[in-house]
Every structure is written in C-alpha cells, then in structure tokens.
Amino acid sequence: MWTLRALVRRTGLASRAAVAYGTADADADADADRTDADRTDADRTDADRTVADRAVEGEPGTPMGPGPEAEPGPGPEVERPVVMRPVVMRPVVMRPVVMRPGAYGAGGFDRRRLLTGVAGGVVAAGAATVLGRALGSRQAVDTARGGLALPAPAAPAAPLPAGTDFRISGLSPFVTRNRDFYRVDTALVVPQVDPRAWRLRVHGMVDRPIELTFDDLLRRPLTEADITLTCVSNPVGGEYIGNARWLGVRMADVLREAGLQSGADMLLSTSEDGFTCGTPVDVVMDGRDALFAVAMNGEVLPVDHGFPVRQVVPGLYGYVSATKWVVDVKVTRFDRDEAYWTPRGWAAKAPIKTQSRIDLPRQGATLRSGRTTIAGVAWAQHTGIEAVEVRVDRGEWRRARLAAVPGPDTWRQWALDWDAAPGRHTIEVRATDAAGRTQGEQQEPPAPDGATGWHTITVQVA
C-alpha cells in the first residue's frame, strides 16, 4: 500500500498548504529518494522521520491545517448523549528535523568552487523566458542548479581570524557543513523551483513596486557574511543552530529602491509553498547583513535550504526571518497582517536570546579522573558574546577561554580545563553578551519566543 509520502514523490505533487522554513543540505534527501517499495517502515530510523512523515502519521503537535489544535476528549458512549468539548487554544509545537553534526575536517568551505567571476554578467542555466513562478521537476532543478556560476561578491567576507575554531574533538566546528546544518521542515514536499521561472515581487507600502528575476538579482552587488541561524524551537542545550558563510543581495538595498512608505514596520514574506513570515522593517534596515541569499558555504544554495533564493537575517529566530524559496515580500504593518506562526501562539517579533551550550562532555558521560576539557558554543547574534562561565557542583563560576570570531553575528566557541575528581558531578554554563546581559538560571520552554536558562549536564568520573 502506498503511503501519502510515496504517492507525493511518485506524482511530483507539491502542497501549497504545507509550510517550511529553516535549512538543510540537498544531500540529506538522497536517501529519501528511495521508494516505499524499496524501503519498509521497519528499516527507517527515527532520524529518518521528517516532520512531513509525522504530519502524514498524524503525530500531535504537527500543524496540518489553519486552525488551532483541539484538546482530545472521550468519544461518545452507547445510549449516552455526546458531550461537546471546548476547543483549547495552545501554541502549535514546531518540530525541527536535525541533521546532526558529524566530524569536520580542517578545510572549511572552498571559495574557489563558488566565486567564479563571469564577465559581462551571469547566465542562470538558460534564458529566463518563463513568465510567473513554477515548480520544476527535481531533475530539472538539479540540472539548473548544477549549471549555475555565481559571481564573486562585491563585498567579500574577510578571512576567518586565527583561533576561530579550537578544533577540539566533539566540539561543534565554527562552520557547519551544509549537510550537517539543522533542518526545520513541515512541507510534505520540498519545493522544486526553476530559477528561470523564479520571480521576487516587492510590493505593498512602497512607492515603486519591484519584480526581479533570478538574473536580475545576480546582477546586483553581492555581499558575503558569516551568520549563525537559530530555530525558535531550540530547547536549552539544543542542536537547532548552525553557522555558515552566506552570499546574497542586501535586502535593504532592494527595499530602498522600492521606496519604503512612512509607517511601514513589517515585511510579510511568502515562500513558494505558501509559508509566510513577518520580519521587522527596522531590523532589516539598520545596517546588518540581512540578505536575499543565493549561496551557502561556497556552494549554490542547496534545494532544501531554499534554492534559488532565501532570506537570512542575523539576530532573529528563523520563523520571523528565514523564509526559504522566497517569492513575495509585502511591505505592511504588524497591526494589519499576521504571519503563519503568530495566530498559532508564537510571538510576532522574536529577537534571538543569549544562550550557551555544553558540547563536551556529553550528558551522562563517564570520564577518567584528571585533567579534561569542558567545551561548547555560545551565541547572541548581532550583539556578540563577551564572556562564558562554567561551574561544577554549584561551586565558583570560572571564566572559559573564548575563540576568536569574525563579528557579532556568529556563535562563539568556548573551552575550560577541569581537573575531574572521582564521583558524580553537575556542570552548568552561562554566557554574557556584549550588551552586558547574563543568562538567567530559570529554564523556560521555546514557546512563545525562545527558550531560556542554563544548560546543565551530569557526568560520572571514574
């Protein structure tokens, strides 16, 4: 019997009612291309089950329609009246799909694979003659993507400073490989957008509405920037975060060309699959590297990351900034329009909160006594991390050493040497950002605007 997922793959149908945002490398879908006839549910691991699977299976918390979730109640009994139970409003839970980081070599991304200057402009896999937007087949999109040569940036990122990555085994690398980047996806099918048919419409509270083709976008000056993205669903100590070097057109430049009208405070962006996202205008226009991105870590943007174009805005959680497959930007007001997640219980505006995480040792690890290293990452995008402190068994806070960073928009590695004595120990971490704000101890869940609290682990020392 065919599952809905298999039928969608077989027919190539795309659900505009599906919703997606976040990032993932196209390589992550290679295994998913096997049909259900080749692969049974028995040989699928939990890591293989994307949010799309869970939506098909009806797992609670996965949004399937426009309304709120209903609180389940008992069904009617024989010869008894049916009791109408009230619908209870509560935040819909975003369920990310995580591509867990693996071992990382010393090479980082290869600029030479991407930054190939093309004299006289750029040809995007062929002439852009198709009117409107269209979903192409995966094969056609892969062919178009593979044929792209993107120009060198007008504003390249500086080389990473020495000491950016401690290269400690088990510590998240400074640059997250595309295939390891976390993924948040509730779409049944990843949109396959042919760059020849792609259009970006900018309209609403502007003096001059704009419509851009992919070639139009690539003819503009490109900016390269190191930016860490974080999902609002990330719990304390969670892995729904990754850092990459992005290439794209500054959103502020496009908006200035369109001419923002007085009173506009929201960008309501729409994805090819219908997902909507509300981003504050003042954030995009304040000088930060908010981009219509076309490349990631020296490669043309992967399909699962939003090829051909996605938004990247440092300092905001993804659900209010990181629209993938973006095709429409309406300049409007927060008191006039709502983005997808707002009526589902999540905050309309969501700046990223200062957080830190222990990567090493892992929770529940058994260590040998003696000198060992405690290490992890901390982040406060567009503010920067000033200090990280660690304490063991509620003793004195000790300052960790910090890795170098290229700027305030990325996470920062930290490490501390510890003389571990035999026994069971509790390790806690907290960060202070460049504005002087130190994390509070109280842990709060992700809803409605991001988790807070100290990441705490326990280990056994033999």
Short mmCIF file of C-alpha atoms in Angstrom, two decimals:
data_model
loop_
_atom_site.label_atom_id
_atom_site.label_comp_id
_atom_site.label_asym_id
_atom_site.label_seq_id
_atom_site.Cartn_x
_atom_site.Cartn_y
_atom_site.Cartn_z
CA MET A 1 0.00 0.00 0.00
CA TRP A 2 1.34 3.39 -0.94
CA THR A 3 1.77 5.95 1.80
CA LEU A 4 0.87 9.59 1.15
CA ARG A 5 4.58 10.43 1.18
CA ALA A 6 5.29 7.84 -1.52
CA LEU A 7 2.39 8.99 -3.67
CA VAL A 8 3.52 12.59 -3.45
CA ARG A 9 7.01 11.59 -4.60
CA ARG A 10 5.60 9.43 -7.40
CA THR A 11 3.28 12.11 -8.73
CA GLY A 12 5.54 15.10 -8.10
CA LEU A 13 2.69 16.98 -6.43
CA ALA A 14 3.57 19.89 -4.17
CA SER A 15 1.32 21.02 -1.36
CA ARG A 16 0.91 24.77 -1.17
CA ALA A 17 -0.78 24.24 2.19
CA ALA A 18 2.47 22.82 3.51
CA VAL A 19 4.73 25.09 5.49
CA ALA A 20 8.52 25.14 5.60
CA TYR A 21 11.35 27.20 6.91
CA GLY A 22 14.88 26.60 8.19
CA THR A 23 17.85 24.99 6.46
CA ALA A 24 19.15 21.61 5.24
CA ASP A 25 21.51 20.34 2.59
CA ALA A 26 20.10 18.65 -0.52
CA ASP A 27 22.31 15.64 0.26
CA ALA A 28 20.04 14.94 3.22
CA ASP A 29 17.24 13.95 0.82
CA ALA A 30 19.31 11.46 -1.17
CA ASP A 31 18.20 8.56 0.99
CA ALA A 32 14.60 9.76 0.90
CA ASP A 33 14.52 9.25 -2.86
CA ARG A 34 14.14 5.51 -2.36
CA THR A 35 10.52 4.46 -2.90
CA ASP A 36 8.39 2.81 -0.24
CA ALA A 37 8.62 -0.38 -2.30
CA ASP A 38 12.36 -0.41 -1.63
CA ARG A 39 12.21 0.66 1.97
CA THR A 40 9.88 -0.54 4.71
CA ASP A 41 8.94 1.25 7.90
CA ALA A 42 10.95 -1.33 9.79
CA ASP A 43 14.28 -0.17 8.38
CA ARG A 44 13.63 3.55 8.93
CA THR A 45 15.23 5.12 11.96
CA ASP A 46 13.72 7.97 13.97
CA ALA A 47 16.27 10.31 12.42
CA ASP A 48 14.80 9.50 9.01
CA ARG A 49 11.33 10.57 10.06
CA THR A 50 10.94 14.16 8.97
CA VAL A 51 8.13 16.40 10.14
CA ALA A 52 6.41 15.55 6.87
CA ASP A 53 6.30 11.90 7.96
CA ARG A 54 4.91 12.85 11.32
CA ALA A 55 2.29 15.05 9.68
CA VAL A 56 1.18 12.14 7.49
CA GLU A 57 1.09 9.85 10.52
CA GLY A 58 -0.87 12.43 12.49
CA GLU A 59 1.57 12.95 15.34
CA PRO A 60 0.23 15.54 17.79
CA GLY A 61 1.84 18.94 17.54
CA THR A 62 2.44 18.82 13.81
CA PRO A 63 0.37 21.55 12.12
CA MET A 64 -1.88 20.10 9.44
CA GLY A 65 -4.36 22.90 8.89
CA PRO A 66 -5.05 26.56 9.50
CA GLY A 67 -6.75 26.23 12.88
CA PRO A 68 -5.51 25.61 16.42
CA GLU A 69 -5.06 22.15 17.84
CA ALA A 70 -8.04 20.71 19.69
CA GLU A 71 -7.70 19.17 23.10
CA PRO A 72 -8.56 15.46 22.69
CA GLY A 73 -11.61 14.23 24.59
CA PRO A 74 -13.52 10.96 25.01
CA GLY A 75 -15.73 9.76 22.22
CA PRO A 76 -19.49 9.20 22.60
CA GLU A 77 -20.68 6.13 24.50
CA VAL A 78 -23.66 3.97 23.56
CA GLU A 79 -27.05 5.36 24.68
CA ARG A 80 -25.38 8.43 26.20
CA PRO A 81 -25.55 11.98 24.87
CA VAL A 82 -22.50 13.28 23.03
CA VAL A 83 -20.79 15.95 25.08
CA MET A 84 -19.41 18.84 23.03
CA ARG A 85 -15.97 19.55 24.47
CA PRO A 86 -14.42 23.02 24.11
CA VAL A 87 -11.54 23.65 21.76
CA VAL A 88 -8.48 24.74 23.76
CA MET A 89 -6.11 27.26 22.19
CA ARG A 90 -2.44 26.49 22.73
CA PRO A 91 0.78 27.11 20.83
CA VAL A 92 1.42 24.72 17.97
CA VAL A 93 4.73 22.96 18.52
CA MET A 94 7.36 23.39 15.82
CA ARG A 95 9.16 20.09 15.35
CA PRO A 96 12.57 20.52 13.73
CA VAL A 97 14.40 17.87 11.76
CA VAL A 98 18.02 17.82 12.85
CA MET A 99 20.88 16.81 10.63
CA ARG A 100 23.35 16.02 13.41
CA PRO A 101 26.83 17.49 13.02
CA GLY A 102 29.48 14.96 12.10
CA ALA A 103 33.26 15.02 12.04
CA TYR A 104 34.62 18.13 10.42
CA GLY A 105 37.89 18.49 8.59
CA ALA A 106 40.24 21.43 8.71
CA GLY A 107 39.47 22.64 5.23
CA GLY A 108 36.26 24.63 5.77
CA PHE A 109 34.39 25.82 2.71
CA ASP A 110 36.11 26.24 -0.66
CA ARG A 111 35.61 29.72 -2.10
CA ARG A 112 37.03 28.62 -5.44
CA ARG A 113 34.08 26.30 -6.03
CA LEU A 114 31.70 29.22 -5.98
CA LEU A 115 33.30 32.59 -6.54
CA THR A 116 33.89 32.35 -10.26
CA GLY A 117 33.61 35.74 -11.93
CA VAL A 118 31.61 35.76 -15.12
CA ALA A 119 32.44 38.59 -17.50
CA GLY A 120 29.52 40.62 -18.71
CA GLY A 121 27.01 39.21 -16.22
CA VAL A 122 25.71 35.80 -15.22
CA VAL A 123 23.77 33.22 -17.17
CA ALA A 124 21.42 31.30 -14.86
CA ALA A 125 21.18 27.90 -16.58
CA GLY A 126 19.42 29.45 -19.60
CA ALA A 127 17.35 32.46 -20.63
CA ALA A 128 14.65 33.38 -18.12
CA THR A 129 11.70 33.36 -20.53
CA VAL A 130 9.06 31.61 -18.47
CA LEU A 131 6.51 34.03 -17.04
CA GLY A 132 5.43 33.69 -13.42
CA ARG A 133 6.63 31.22 -10.84
CA ALA A 134 6.57 27.48 -11.38
CA LEU A 135 7.59 24.33 -9.64
CA GLY A 136 10.01 22.35 -11.78
CA SER A 137 10.82 18.69 -11.51
CA ARG A 138 13.67 17.75 -9.20
CA GLN A 139 15.77 16.64 -12.14
CA ALA A 140 15.24 19.92 -13.99
CA VAL A 141 16.00 21.97 -10.90
CA ASP A 142 19.11 19.94 -10.10
CA THR A 143 20.29 20.47 -13.67
CA ALA A 144 19.63 24.20 -13.48
CA ARG A 145 21.32 24.47 -10.10
CA GLY A 146 24.33 22.49 -11.28
CA GLY A 147 24.77 24.80 -14.27
CA LEU A 148 24.94 28.00 -12.26
CA ALA A 149 28.10 30.05 -11.92
CA LEU A 150 27.69 32.83 -9.41
CA PRO A 151 29.80 35.99 -9.48
CA ALA A 152 32.33 36.99 -6.87
CA PRO A 153 30.90 39.21 -4.13
CA ALA A 154 31.23 42.96 -4.36
CA ALA A 155 31.65 42.89 -0.57
CA PRO A 156 33.51 39.67 0.32
CA ALA A 157 33.77 38.46 3.88
CA ALA A 158 37.22 38.76 5.41
CA PRO A 159 39.17 35.56 6.01
CA LEU A 160 38.28 33.98 9.33
CA PRO A 161 40.60 35.25 12.08
CA ALA A 162 43.15 32.90 13.59
CA GLY A 163 41.78 30.97 16.53
CA THR A 164 38.17 30.91 15.35
CA ASP A 165 37.96 27.13 15.74
CA PHE A 166 39.57 25.31 18.68
CA ARG A 167 39.49 22.03 16.70
CA ILE A 168 38.54 20.06 19.81
CA SER A 169 37.08 16.64 19.09
CA GLY A 170 33.39 16.65 19.97
CA LEU A 171 33.07 20.44 19.85
CA SER A 172 30.81 21.89 17.15
CA PRO A 173 33.01 23.32 14.38
CA PHE A 174 32.79 27.04 13.77
CA VAL A 175 31.50 26.47 10.23
CA THR A 176 28.64 23.99 9.95
CA ARG A 177 28.79 21.92 6.79
CA ASN A 178 25.71 22.20 4.58
CA ARG A 179 24.85 18.54 5.01
CA ASP A 180 25.08 18.89 8.81
CA PHE A 181 23.01 22.05 9.09
CA TYR A 182 19.83 21.64 11.12
CA ARG A 183 16.57 21.39 9.24
CA VAL A 184 13.10 22.57 10.23
CA ASP A 185 10.53 21.47 7.70
CA THR A 186 6.79 20.83 7.76
CA ALA A 187 6.40 20.66 3.99
CA LEU A 188 5.24 17.34 2.56
CA VAL A 189 7.42 18.02 -0.47
CA VAL A 190 10.40 20.34 -0.77
CA PRO A 191 9.53 22.92 -3.46
CA GLN A 192 11.49 22.47 -6.68
CA VAL A 193 11.79 26.00 -8.07
CA ASP A 194 13.30 26.50 -11.51
CA PRO A 195 15.49 29.65 -11.37
CA ARG A 196 14.40 30.52 -14.92
CA ALA A 197 10.82 30.87 -13.68
CA TRP A 198 11.57 32.37 -10.27
CA ARG A 199 10.34 35.88 -9.53
CA LEU A 200 10.59 38.06 -6.43
CA ARG A 201 7.78 40.58 -6.07
CA VAL A 202 8.22 43.52 -3.65
CA HIS A 203 5.03 45.49 -3.16
CA GLY A 204 2.65 46.96 -0.59
CA MET A 205 3.65 50.14 1.24
CA VAL A 206 6.26 51.13 -1.33
CA ASP A 207 6.46 53.92 -3.90
CA ARG A 208 7.76 51.71 -6.70
CA PRO A 209 6.75 48.02 -6.70
CA ILE A 210 9.55 45.76 -7.99
CA GLU A 211 9.63 42.36 -9.65
CA LEU A 212 13.03 40.69 -10.01
CA THR A 213 14.15 37.62 -11.93
CA PHE A 214 16.99 35.45 -10.70
CA ASP A 215 19.31 37.03 -13.26
CA ASP A 216 18.21 40.48 -12.10
CA LEU A 217 19.18 39.56 -8.55
CA LEU A 218 22.58 38.20 -9.55
CA ARG A 219 23.43 41.36 -11.48
CA ARG A 220 23.24 43.32 -8.25
CA PRO A 221 26.20 43.71 -5.86
CA LEU A 222 26.52 40.59 -3.71
CA THR A 223 27.54 40.59 -0.07
CA GLU A 224 29.21 37.74 1.76
CA ALA A 225 28.69 37.33 5.52
CA ASP A 226 29.21 34.80 8.33
CA ILE A 227 25.87 34.36 10.10
CA THR A 228 24.55 31.86 12.64
CA LEU A 229 20.91 30.81 12.29
CA THR A 230 18.82 29.52 15.20
CA CYS A 231 15.39 27.93 15.35
CA VAL A 232 12.99 29.28 17.98
CA SER A 233 12.16 25.65 18.80
CA ASN A 234 15.68 25.10 20.08
CA PRO A 235 15.48 23.99 23.73
CA VAL A 236 18.17 24.87 26.24
CA GLY A 237 21.24 22.92 25.12
CA GLY A 238 19.58 22.05 21.81
CA GLU A 239 21.13 21.48 18.38
CA TYR A 240 18.79 23.51 16.18
CA ILE A 241 21.51 26.02 15.35
CA GLY A 242 24.25 26.28 12.74
CA ASN A 243 26.76 28.73 11.33
CA ALA A 244 27.52 29.34 7.65
CA ARG A 245 29.01 31.84 5.23
CA TRP A 246 26.18 33.24 3.12
CA LEU A 247 26.22 35.13 -0.18
CA GLY A 248 23.38 37.34 -1.31
CA VAL A 249 21.89 40.71 -2.11
CA ARG A 250 21.27 43.05 0.78
CA MET A 251 17.55 43.26 1.47
CA ALA A 252 17.87 46.90 2.49
CA ASP A 253 19.16 47.85 -0.97
CA VAL A 254 16.12 46.32 -2.66
CA LEU A 255 13.73 47.97 -0.22
CA ARG A 256 15.36 51.37 -0.65
CA GLU A 257 14.96 51.02 -4.41
CA ALA A 258 11.28 50.23 -3.92
CA GLY A 259 10.87 53.25 -1.65
CA LEU A 260 9.50 52.42 1.81
CA GLN A 261 6.49 54.46 2.79
CA SER A 262 6.06 56.09 6.19
CA GLY A 263 4.54 53.82 8.81
CA ALA A 264 5.66 50.52 7.28
CA ASP A 265 7.08 48.28 10.02
CA MET A 266 6.70 44.71 8.71
CA LEU A 267 7.93 42.64 5.79
CA LEU A 268 5.46 39.83 5.15
CA SER A 269 7.47 37.40 3.05
CA THR A 270 5.92 34.41 1.34
CA SER A 271 7.55 31.14 0.32
CA GLU A 272 6.82 29.25 -2.89
CA ASP A 273 4.89 26.73 -0.78
CA GLY A 274 2.72 29.37 0.91
CA PHE A 275 4.53 29.80 4.24
CA THR A 276 4.51 33.39 5.49
CA CYS A 277 6.98 35.16 7.76
CA GLY A 278 6.84 38.57 9.44
CA THR A 279 10.13 40.48 9.77
CA PRO A 280 10.53 43.92 11.38
CA VAL A 281 11.46 46.57 8.81
CA ASP A 282 13.75 48.41 11.24
CA VAL A 283 15.88 45.30 11.75
CA VAL A 284 16.43 44.79 8.03
CA MET A 285 17.22 48.48 7.51
CA ASP A 286 19.59 49.03 10.47
CA GLY A 287 22.78 48.13 8.60
CA ARG A 288 23.12 44.44 9.47
CA ASP A 289 23.76 41.85 6.75
CA ALA A 290 20.14 40.89 6.06
CA LEU A 291 20.30 39.05 2.74
CA PHE A 292 18.33 37.55 -0.08
CA ALA A 293 20.81 34.67 -0.09
CA VAL A 294 21.78 32.61 -3.14
CA ALA A 295 24.74 30.65 -1.79
CA MET A 296 25.90 28.94 1.40
CA ASN A 297 29.42 27.92 2.41
CA GLY A 298 30.83 28.40 -1.07
CA GLU A 299 28.09 26.46 -2.85
CA VAL A 300 24.97 27.43 -4.74
CA LEU A 301 22.14 27.36 -2.20
CA PRO A 302 21.01 23.75 -1.67
CA VAL A 303 17.43 22.97 -2.63
CA ASP A 304 16.45 22.10 0.94
CA HIS A 305 17.97 25.37 2.07
CA GLY A 306 15.67 27.37 -0.18
CA PHE A 307 17.17 27.35 -3.68
CA PRO A 308 17.14 29.57 -5.59
CA VAL A 309 16.70 32.36 -3.01
CA ARG A 310 16.05 32.53 0.73
CA GLN A 311 16.18 35.17 3.43
CA VAL A 312 18.92 35.31 6.06
CA VAL A 313 18.63 37.92 8.82
CA PRO A 314 21.13 37.86 11.72
CA GLY A 315 19.71 38.31 15.19
CA LEU A 316 16.19 36.95 14.64
CA TYR A 317 14.83 33.44 15.06
CA GLY A 318 14.16 31.69 11.77
CA TYR A 319 10.38 31.75 11.88
CA VAL A 320 10.37 35.57 11.73
CA SER A 321 13.23 35.98 9.27
CA ALA A 322 14.50 32.95 7.35
CA THR A 323 11.93 32.36 4.60
CA LYS A 324 13.13 29.71 2.16
CA TRP A 325 12.14 29.73 -1.54
CA VAL A 326 11.03 33.33 -1.04
CA VAL A 327 8.92 34.72 -3.90
CA ASP A 328 6.98 37.64 -2.43
CA VAL A 329 7.65 40.46 0.02
CA LYS A 330 4.74 42.64 1.06
CA VAL A 331 5.71 45.81 2.91
CA THR A 332 2.99 46.29 5.50
CA ARG A 333 2.31 46.74 9.23
CA PHE A 334 2.13 44.30 12.13
CA ASP A 335 -1.30 45.67 13.06
CA ARG A 336 -2.62 44.83 9.59
CA ASP A 337 -1.12 41.45 8.73
CA GLU A 338 -0.13 38.25 10.52
CA ALA A 339 2.50 35.70 9.52
CA TYR A 340 1.90 31.95 9.70
CA TRP A 341 3.07 31.22 13.25
CA THR A 342 1.61 34.25 15.05
CA PRO A 343 -2.01 33.03 15.35
CA ARG A 344 -0.62 29.65 16.41
CA GLY A 345 0.71 31.01 19.68
CA TRP A 346 4.19 32.29 18.78
CA ALA A 347 5.42 35.87 19.20
CA ALA A 348 5.14 38.24 16.24
CA LYS A 349 8.65 39.57 16.92
CA ALA A 350 11.41 37.31 18.16
CA PRO A 351 14.99 38.55 18.61
CA ILE A 352 17.38 35.75 19.50
CA LYS A 353 18.10 35.30 23.20
CA THR A 354 21.60 34.93 24.60
CA GLN A 355 22.32 31.22 25.07
CA SER A 356 25.18 28.79 25.67
CA ARG A 357 25.60 25.05 25.31
CA ILE A 358 27.94 22.35 26.59
CA ASP A 359 29.10 20.12 23.73
CA LEU A 360 31.83 18.29 25.63
CA PRO A 361 31.47 16.16 27.69
CA ARG A 362 28.09 14.79 26.72
CA GLN A 363 25.26 14.39 29.18
CA GLY A 364 25.70 11.18 31.18
CA ALA A 365 29.28 10.57 30.00
CA THR A 366 31.72 8.58 32.10
CA LEU A 367 35.13 10.28 32.30
CA ARG A 368 38.52 9.33 33.61
CA SER A 369 39.75 11.32 36.57
CA GLY A 370 42.32 14.01 35.90
CA ARG A 371 42.61 16.94 33.52
CA THR A 372 39.81 17.11 30.94
CA THR A 373 38.18 19.78 28.79
CA ILE A 374 34.70 21.21 29.05
CA ALA A 375 33.77 22.99 25.82
CA GLY A 376 30.84 24.29 23.84
CA VAL A 377 29.37 27.23 21.95
CA ALA A 378 27.52 30.41 22.93
CA TRP A 379 25.50 32.83 20.80
CA ALA A 380 23.85 36.22 20.86
CA GLN A 381 23.56 37.08 17.18
CA HIS A 382 24.05 40.74 16.25
CA THR A 383 25.10 41.50 19.83
CA GLY A 384 28.02 39.14 20.35
CA ILE A 385 29.32 37.05 23.25
CA GLU A 386 31.52 38.80 25.80
CA ALA A 387 32.07 36.04 28.37
CA VAL A 388 31.23 32.42 29.18
CA GLU A 389 31.39 30.99 32.68
CA VAL A 390 31.29 27.40 33.91
CA ARG A 391 30.78 25.97 37.37
CA VAL A 392 30.90 22.45 38.73
CA ASP A 393 28.69 21.22 41.58
CA ARG A 394 27.42 24.78 42.20
CA GLY A 395 30.88 25.99 43.12
CA GLU A 396 32.55 29.20 41.98
CA TRP A 397 31.96 30.39 38.43
CA ARG A 398 35.11 30.13 36.30
CA ARG A 399 35.68 32.05 33.08
CA ALA A 400 36.20 29.94 29.97
CA ARG A 401 38.60 30.93 27.23
CA LEU A 402 36.88 32.20 24.10
CA ALA A 403 37.68 31.57 20.45
CA ALA A 404 38.01 34.45 18.03
CA VAL A 405 35.02 35.49 15.92
CA PRO A 406 34.70 37.50 12.69
CA GLY A 407 31.89 39.62 14.11
CA PRO A 408 28.80 39.69 16.34
CA ASP A 409 26.54 37.66 14.05
CA THR A 410 28.06 34.22 14.73
CA TRP A 411 28.25 31.83 17.60
CA ARG A 412 31.47 31.60 19.61
CA GLN A 413 33.36 28.56 20.84
CA TRP A 414 34.49 28.37 24.45
CA ALA A 415 36.58 25.90 26.47
CA LEU A 416 37.71 25.32 30.06
CA ASP A 417 40.20 22.85 31.54
CA TRP A 418 38.89 20.91 34.53
CA ASP A 419 40.64 18.62 36.99
CA ALA A 420 37.97 15.98 37.38
CA ALA A 421 37.81 14.08 40.67
CA PRO A 422 36.05 10.71 41.00
CA GLY A 423 32.32 10.87 41.61
CA ARG A 424 29.16 12.25 40.08
CA HIS A 425 29.30 15.93 39.03
CA THR A 426 26.93 18.59 37.74
CA ILE A 427 28.27 21.08 35.18
CA GLU A 428 26.50 24.36 34.32
CA VAL A 429 27.26 27.09 31.79
CA ARG A 430 26.09 30.66 31.32
CA ALA A 431 27.00 33.40 28.85
CA THR A 432 27.13 37.18 28.98
CA ASP A 433 26.58 39.11 25.78
CA ALA A 434 28.34 42.27 24.62
CA ALA A 435 25.47 44.37 25.98
CA GLY A 436 26.20 43.08 29.49
CA ARG A 437 23.20 40.73 29.72
CA THR A 438 23.90 37.46 31.53
CA GLN A 439 21.71 34.41 31.09
CA GLY A 440 19.28 33.73 33.90
CA GLU A 441 19.13 30.35 35.60
CA GLN A 442 15.39 29.71 35.23
CA GLN A 443 14.66 27.40 32.34
CA GLU A 444 11.71 28.30 30.13
CA PRO A 445 10.42 26.39 27.07
CA PRO A 446 10.79 27.64 23.50
CA ALA A 447 7.19 28.89 23.15
CA PRO A 448 6.33 31.65 22.56
CA ASP A 449 9.60 33.45 21.78
CA GLY A 450 12.61 31.25 22.55
CA ALA A 451 13.96 29.12 25.40
CA THR A 452 15.97 30.49 28.33
CA GLY A 453 18.05 29.01 31.16
CA TRP A 454 21.44 27.49 31.91
CA HIS A 455 22.45 24.33 30.10
CA THR A 456 23.21 21.75 32.78
CA ILE A 457 24.63 18.24 32.47
CA THR A 458 25.74 15.50 34.84
CA VAL A 459 28.76 13.25 34.35
CA GLN A 460 30.39 10.39 36.19
CA VAL A 461 34.14 10.43 36.83
CA ALA A 462 35.74 7.07 37.48
#
